[in-house]
Amino acid sequence: MAEDPSLFLLFSVGDRGWGDELLAGLWVTLRLWVLSFAIGMVIGIAGAGAKLSHLRALRWIAETYTTIVRGVPEILVIFLLYFGGAQVLQAILALFVGEEDAFVDIDAFAAGTAALAFVCGAYCTEVFRGAIQAVPHGQIEAAEACGMHRPLIWRRILLPQVLRIALPGLGNVFLTVQKDTAIISVVGLDELVRATAIAASATRLPFTFYLALAALFLAMTAAAQIGLYFLERRYGRGQLKH
Amino acid sequence: MGLDPTIILDYWPALLEGLATTLALLALSLAIGGPLAVVLAMAWSARSPLLSPLIAAFCYSFRGTPLLVQLFLLYYGFAQFETLKDTPLWALLKEGFWCAVIALAVNTSAYTAVILDGALRAVPRGEVEAARACGMSGLLLYRRILLPKALRIALPAYGNEVILLLKASSLASTVTVVELTGSAREIFERTYSPYEPLLAAGALYLVVTFLLTRIFRAVEQRLTPQRQRR
């Protein structure tokens, strides 16, 4: 092997270094992380509403959803949605254009985001459900006595308090989703872990690169935790500290 | 696009073998990681200015990075060191299975140590004071009072961690280990139908999760009957 390149050269941006490939991967990972979490939160609110609804069918769907995600490994869910999803969409398309012409090529990023949002949604459902149930029921009763209808109760009473109560749990889910983005690399998306794998095998320096990858993930986690700390401080103002 | 259950019938033995490997991974990592976590938690609670920050850093690092990265670091990473290949350690580290066991064990020990640390703090002070008043200290205090109480407090959270470990074991399939997920993937690659093997594997995971939950609930019932709600 030729002279070992210095660490600085190895990670530099530009032709000789892997810095730009890694940064590109980091950008994909960050987008994947934030987007899936945002969609997951929306799914979570809907799911929590379904779990607490009067309709048994809705409750059953939500229960099955969270049980499956809680009991089945994320990588399996991602495989199912990624490989299976393409086939489902293809079958649907075949209804319109016929078997031969139906070909669906799902963009890896979209598939990864959908899969991750699916998993995140189940976790968020549980967080929101707990938060909704934590709002003192007396407040809802008082609101109903004042003649407020459901959407108004949601907007005025539930949502502001639920968001505050759910914040720590949501923060936890946010950090979990960050680690789950690594799993998306196995379906071939060019995110951070995959970029690192490519760099590692090309340079025959896997330890160096995977260690750097771990340090990068730690940095992301730390940054997120700092952000969450300030968020919790801001929105927990005026609450009794236990 | 119909589902073809005969595929599952044909490949059922392969799936069961994969399940056996998954359970082996689970058992081994628990057997190694569990005691390791107890040692870590005990050392951590000793509040030594040298050990405590180290253990805290260990737990933070292993909880803050993805298991997949830890696995790759172990499996692919150590191949970088030529000198390592001459040692007997290499026979262990070049096997995907043992890399997975080590990575899972260390990872679960970090999470479990944090759970146990919280549980140790939650042991009622009065009981510890009474024990010390009776002259108990050190390991005897841990063996008789602290650990039994802390383990009971930690049971629900630990049960959850075991389920998470089961799900984490599926990542071993990325380093050539043919456990349940890996087996399902092989069948999918051979038959080109993703649903049957992946759904069957998912169902098997759900069954194991259900059984584990039942076992833990039974253990909780047995060890903390006073806490059960009617």
XYZ file of C-alpha atoms in Angstrom:
472
model
C 0.000 0.000 0.000
C 1.290 3.516 -0.804
C 2.098 5.940 2.004
C -0.792 6.205 4.419
C -2.673 9.409 3.687
C -2.927 11.741 6.623
C -6.271 11.998 8.343
C -6.628 15.548 7.156
C -6.268 14.536 3.530
C -8.585 11.588 3.966
C -11.508 13.689 5.065
C -10.875 16.748 2.968
C -13.419 18.054 0.565
C -12.459 17.712 -3.075
C -11.057 15.069 -5.373
C -8.502 13.439 -3.105
C -10.583 13.346 0.063
C -13.834 11.722 1.082
C -15.123 14.762 2.905
C -17.537 15.828 0.196
C -19.028 12.338 -0.230
C -19.544 12.118 3.502
C -21.075 15.591 3.656
C -23.445 14.685 0.833
C -24.445 11.565 2.734
C -24.886 13.622 5.903
C -27.217 15.975 4.072
C -29.371 13.074 2.890
C -29.450 11.617 6.392
C -30.449 14.944 7.932
C -33.270 15.404 5.432
C -34.408 11.821 5.944
C -34.345 12.261 9.709
C -36.284 15.506 9.913
C -38.805 14.666 7.196
C -39.700 11.226 8.551
C -40.056 12.638 12.034
C -42.352 15.439 10.848
C -44.582 13.013 8.933
C -44.408 10.570 11.834
C -45.680 13.240 14.211
C -48.711 13.884 12.027
C -49.390 10.143 11.830
C -48.922 10.030 15.597
C -51.583 12.630 16.335
C -54.009 10.886 14.007
C -53.143 7.511 15.513
C -53.601 8.743 19.069
C -56.960 10.196 18.121
C -57.888 6.859 16.570
C -56.787 4.912 19.621
C -58.963 7.030 21.878
C -61.915 7.245 19.530
C -65.421 5.951 20.122
C -65.359 3.909 16.943
C -64.129 0.409 17.588
C -62.874 -0.004 14.034
C -60.560 2.981 14.394
C -59.306 1.739 17.739
C -58.619 -1.687 16.261
C -56.662 -0.287 13.319
C -54.537 1.901 15.597
C -53.911 -0.949 18.057
C -52.817 -3.301 15.288
C -50.564 -0.621 13.856
C -48.705 0.048 17.104
C -48.511 -3.636 18.041
C -46.933 -4.511 14.707
C -44.360 -1.737 14.807
C -43.578 -2.468 18.438
C -43.075 -6.191 17.843
C -41.511 -6.365 14.377
C -37.931 -5.198 13.751
C -37.626 -1.908 11.889
C -35.434 -3.459 9.223
C -38.151 -5.961 8.403
C -40.806 -3.231 8.202
C -38.528 -1.242 5.937
C -37.932 -4.243 3.669
C -41.649 -4.950 3.492
C -42.528 -1.378 2.631
C -39.620 -0.928 0.247
C -39.737 -4.168 -1.730
C -43.379 -4.916 -1.181
C -44.508 -1.339 -1.721
C -43.091 -1.203 -5.207
C -45.033 -4.338 -6.126
C -48.278 -2.983 -4.673
C -47.982 0.270 -6.581
C -47.074 -1.669 -9.703
C -50.142 -3.853 -9.339
C -52.331 -0.794 -8.935
C -50.749 0.823 -11.982
C -51.303 -2.396 -13.953
C -55.028 -1.883 -13.515
C -54.724 1.253 -15.630
C -52.020 0.571 -18.183
C -51.957 -3.203 -18.336
C -49.468 -5.723 -16.985
C -46.625 -5.161 -19.433
C -46.405 -1.399 -19.154
C -46.694 -1.208 -15.391
C -43.322 -0.485 -13.923
C -42.857 1.507 -10.775
C -39.431 2.575 -9.669
C -39.709 4.128 -6.279
C -37.119 6.723 -5.412
C -35.031 5.333 -2.572
C -35.303 8.505 -0.536
C -39.099 8.558 -0.764
C -39.308 4.884 0.150
C -36.909 5.314 3.048
C -38.825 8.332 4.333
C -42.145 6.500 4.046
C -40.799 3.470 5.900
C -39.187 5.521 8.644
C -42.269 7.727 9.021
C -44.371 4.569 9.336
C -42.233 3.345 12.232
C -41.943 6.793 13.821
C -45.707 7.265 13.581
C -46.332 4.295 15.839
C -43.971 5.571 18.518
C -45.491 9.046 18.269
C -48.973 7.530 18.577
C -48.037 6.112 21.956
C -46.462 9.382 23.107
C -49.460 11.461 22.063
C -51.919 8.980 23.523
C -50.228 9.222 26.910
C -50.111 12.999 26.654
C -53.786 13.325 25.725
C -54.754 11.090 28.619
C -52.600 13.186 30.934
C -54.696 16.295 30.396
C -57.063 16.442 33.382
C -60.414 15.185 32.227
C -62.156 17.869 34.261
C -60.977 20.457 31.767
C -62.665 18.605 28.914
C -65.857 18.263 30.915
C -65.826 21.963 31.738
C -65.283 22.808 28.074
C -68.166 20.576 27.046
C -70.324 22.213 29.714
C -69.509 25.573 28.151
C -70.870 24.261 24.887
C -67.595 23.815 22.976
C -67.724 21.238 20.203
C -64.968 18.686 19.600
C -62.766 20.585 17.127
C -62.850 23.656 19.353
C -61.955 21.624 22.430
C -59.029 20.198 20.468
C -57.824 23.571 19.359
C -58.282 25.493 22.601
C -57.735 22.951 25.366
C -56.095 19.747 24.208
C -53.550 20.623 21.573
C -51.570 23.296 23.476
C -51.256 21.116 26.555
C -50.679 17.893 24.680
C -47.773 19.382 22.761
C -46.157 20.532 25.983
C -46.668 17.236 27.842
C -45.544 15.177 24.874
C -42.340 17.137 24.346
C -39.928 14.879 26.298
C -41.382 11.731 24.738
C -41.266 13.256 21.281
C -37.678 14.275 21.894
C -36.891 10.665 22.696
C -38.557 9.491 19.493
C -36.618 12.137 17.575
C -33.338 10.692 18.855
C -34.500 7.149 18.107
C -35.391 8.066 14.525
C -31.898 9.459 14.095
C -30.430 6.066 14.854
C -32.978 4.312 12.674
C -31.885 6.341 9.638
C -28.789 4.134 9.635
C -30.986 1.132 8.821
C -32.211 2.770 5.623
C -28.704 2.322 4.256
C -29.431 -1.365 3.701
C -31.962 -0.579 0.992
C -29.313 1.262 -0.926
C -30.109 4.884 -0.191
C -26.989 7.052 -0.495
C -27.072 8.381 2.999
C -24.324 8.783 5.566
C -23.762 5.160 6.575
C -23.638 3.982 2.994
C -21.273 6.782 2.002
C -19.038 5.759 4.875
C -19.188 2.117 3.822
C -18.120 3.045 0.304
C -15.278 5.184 1.601
C -14.238 2.484 4.038
C -13.991 -0.259 1.447
C -12.326 1.983 -1.138
C -9.581 3.113 1.213
C -9.266 -0.181 3.124
C -9.549 1.886 6.306
C -12.858 0.741 7.749
C -11.959 1.361 11.362
C -11.001 4.984 10.721
C -14.126 5.754 8.788
C -16.612 3.905 10.989
C -15.110 5.524 14.063
C -15.543 8.915 12.414
C -19.100 7.914 11.552
C -19.811 7.059 15.188
C -18.340 10.397 16.289
C -20.533 12.178 13.735
C -23.650 10.451 15.032
C -22.693 11.390 18.583
C -22.296 14.997 17.483
C -25.750 14.940 15.868
C -27.252 13.393 18.989
C -25.586 15.964 21.227
C -26.774 18.835 19.030
C -30.319 17.471 19.051
C -30.226 17.024 22.819
C -29.109 20.612 23.324
C -31.941 21.817 21.114
C -34.429 19.653 22.994
C -33.173 20.964 26.334
C -33.907 24.524 25.314
C -37.276 23.574 23.840
C -38.304 21.823 27.043
C -37.171 24.755 29.087
C -39.112 27.224 26.954
C -42.357 25.251 26.783
C -42.220 23.893 30.296
C -42.214 27.389 31.764
C -44.511 27.802 34.677
C -44.925 24.093 35.289
C -44.318 22.564 38.688
C -40.989 20.794 38.696
C -41.075 17.335 40.235
C -50.518 -10.437 -7.308
C -51.915 -13.157 -5.106
C -50.237 -14.352 -1.963
C -48.769 -17.784 -2.358
C -48.696 -19.530 0.997
C -47.026 -22.620 -0.461
C -43.780 -20.678 -0.506
C -43.918 -20.483 3.249
C -44.603 -24.203 3.474
C -41.618 -24.986 1.289
C -39.248 -22.747 3.169
C -40.622 -23.232 6.651
C -37.540 -25.167 7.906
C -35.277 -22.341 6.776
C -37.395 -19.823 8.648
C -37.334 -21.936 11.793
C -33.565 -22.249 11.564
C -33.376 -18.496 11.278
C -35.605 -18.170 14.324
C -33.307 -20.497 16.261
C -30.330 -18.330 15.346
C -32.219 -15.220 16.427
C -33.020 -16.781 19.784
C -29.399 -17.856 20.169
C -28.248 -14.293 19.494
C -30.771 -13.011 22.017
C -29.815 -15.498 24.705
C -26.072 -14.998 24.319
C -26.205 -11.209 24.306
C -28.462 -11.219 27.361
C -26.204 -13.678 29.163
C -23.159 -11.489 28.519
C -24.750 -8.047 28.589
C -26.898 -8.566 31.664
C -24.156 -9.315 34.196
C -21.957 -6.704 32.518
C -24.697 -4.127 33.076
C -25.003 -5.098 36.744
C -21.252 -4.640 37.221
C -21.359 -1.303 35.411
C -24.320 -0.054 37.404
C -22.706 -1.069 40.682
C -19.424 0.583 39.733
C -21.283 3.658 38.573
C -23.186 4.049 41.817
C -19.923 3.925 43.761
C -19.560 7.524 42.586
C -15.816 7.278 42.111
C -14.505 10.407 40.385
C -12.526 8.207 38.009
C -14.954 5.426 37.154
C -18.244 7.297 37.079
C -17.375 9.653 34.199
C -15.893 6.740 32.244
C -18.993 4.628 32.658
C -21.192 7.619 31.886
C -19.194 8.232 28.696
C -19.450 4.547 27.781
C -23.230 4.514 28.204
C -23.644 7.811 26.372
C -21.567 6.659 23.415
C -23.263 3.324 23.011
C -26.746 4.740 23.450
C -26.051 7.702 21.203
C -24.816 5.821 18.158
C -26.793 3.416 15.984
C -26.293 -0.280 16.670
C -25.639 -0.766 12.972
C -22.623 1.529 13.150
C -21.304 -0.306 16.219
C -21.763 -3.596 14.384
C -19.948 -2.408 11.262
C -17.168 -0.945 13.374
C -16.646 -4.337 14.972
C -17.105 -6.564 11.928
C -15.523 -4.488 9.150
C -13.452 -2.131 11.260
C -11.079 -4.529 12.941
C -10.073 -6.013 9.618
C -8.032 -2.852 9.192
C -5.433 -3.916 11.721
C -3.085 -6.466 10.209
C -1.534 -7.354 13.542
C -4.944 -8.362 14.852
C -5.231 -11.085 12.257
C -2.418 -13.040 13.831
C -4.016 -13.199 17.234
C -6.500 -15.902 18.238
C -9.023 -13.066 18.710
C -9.353 -12.917 14.948
C -11.089 -16.286 14.795
C -13.833 -14.684 16.853
C -13.995 -11.308 15.164
C -14.158 -12.526 11.596
C -17.354 -14.422 12.320
C -20.458 -12.313 11.767
C -22.291 -14.247 14.450
C -19.814 -13.473 17.218
C -19.406 -9.858 16.154
C -23.176 -9.561 16.404
C -23.206 -11.171 19.840
C -20.493 -8.835 21.122
C -22.086 -5.729 19.616
C -25.547 -6.648 20.924
C -24.182 -7.532 24.358
C -22.241 -4.292 24.749
C -25.141 -2.245 23.404
C -27.704 -3.822 25.699
C -25.336 -3.523 28.668
C -25.196 0.248 28.135
C -28.997 0.595 28.042
C -29.501 -1.833 30.917
C -26.846 -0.122 33.040
C -28.772 3.128 32.747
C -32.014 1.359 33.683
C -30.325 -0.298 36.673
C -28.714 2.950 37.750
C -32.126 4.578 37.899
C -33.495 1.565 39.742
C -30.668 1.597 42.293
C -31.393 5.232 43.014
C -35.061 4.376 43.467
C -34.436 1.872 46.253
C -36.067 3.368 49.348
C -33.443 5.143 51.421
C -34.904 3.864 54.651
C -34.149 0.252 53.772
C -30.534 1.052 52.960
C -30.139 3.007 56.188
C -31.623 0.173 58.199
C -29.258 -2.286 56.579
C -26.251 -0.099 57.270
C -27.422 0.318 60.859
C -27.295 -3.457 61.105
C -23.673 -3.285 60.024
C -24.122 -4.305 56.387
C -21.870 -2.694 53.852
C -20.230 -3.267 50.519
C -21.042 -6.409 48.570
C -23.287 -7.827 51.263
C -25.437 -4.715 51.100
C -25.692 -5.101 47.356
C -26.452 -8.788 47.466
C -29.047 -8.663 50.223
C -30.777 -5.299 49.801
C -29.867 -3.125 46.843
C -29.815 -5.567 43.952
C -32.953 -7.537 44.828
C -34.939 -4.331 45.210
C -33.390 -2.603 42.209
C -33.938 -5.594 39.926
C -37.591 -5.684 40.867
C -37.970 -1.966 40.218
C -36.213 -2.338 36.882
C -38.287 -5.290 35.678
C -40.837 -3.443 33.495
C -38.204 -1.286 31.828
C -35.910 -4.295 31.427
C -38.671 -6.322 29.827
C -39.018 -3.536 27.299
C -35.269 -3.581 26.707
C -35.326 -7.321 26.017
C -37.995 -6.800 23.352
C -35.850 -4.068 21.829
C -32.890 -6.458 21.865
C -34.940 -9.016 19.979
C -35.687 -6.421 17.313
C -32.067 -5.310 17.270
C -30.912 -8.870 16.617
C -32.351 -8.536 13.127
C -29.499 -6.176 12.269
C -27.145 -9.145 12.438
C -28.478 -10.028 8.985
C -26.410 -7.147 7.610
C -23.192 -8.915 8.595
C -23.931 -12.288 6.997
C -25.677 -13.855 9.971
C -28.614 -15.919 8.747
C -31.077 -15.284 11.532
C -34.810 -14.837 11.012
C -34.641 -11.630 8.977
C -31.657 -12.862 6.997
C -33.436 -16.108 6.288
C -36.571 -14.296 5.114
C -34.444 -12.123 2.866
C -32.753 -15.154 1.330
C -36.119 -16.707 0.555
C -37.305 -13.429 -0.957
C -34.218 -13.211 -3.130
C -34.720 -16.738 -4.317
C -38.447 -16.593 -5.004
C -38.833 -12.913 -5.957
C -41.944 -12.550 -3.822
C -41.287 -10.269 -0.876
C -44.545 -10.682 0.993
C -44.695 -14.312 2.027
C -41.302 -14.715 3.694
C -41.182 -11.195 5.169
C -44.714 -11.421 6.541
C -44.055 -14.892 7.919
C -40.890 -13.624 9.609
C -42.835 -10.658 10.983
C -45.478 -13.002 12.367
C -42.799 -15.110 14.036
C -41.262 -12.022 15.622
C -44.693 -11.038 16.923
C -45.166 -14.483 18.431
C -41.806 -14.313 20.219
C -42.551 -10.763 21.399
C -45.887 -11.922 22.745
C -44.293 -14.844 24.576
C -41.548 -12.651 26.036
C -44.141 -10.129 27.236
C -46.104 -12.925 28.867
C -43.001 -14.325 30.557
C -42.039 -10.934 31.940
C -45.511 -10.281 33.181
C -45.482 -13.626 34.958
C -42.103 -12.863 36.508
C -43.358 -9.457 37.633
C -46.418 -11.086 39.116
C -44.256 -13.560 40.990
C -41.665 -11.096 42.275
C -43.811 -8.035 42.976
C -47.301 -9.342 43.715
C -48.068 -6.318 45.847
C -47.813 -4.041 42.835
C -50.274 -5.787 40.582
C -53.551 -4.052 39.958
C -56.588 -6.236 40.141
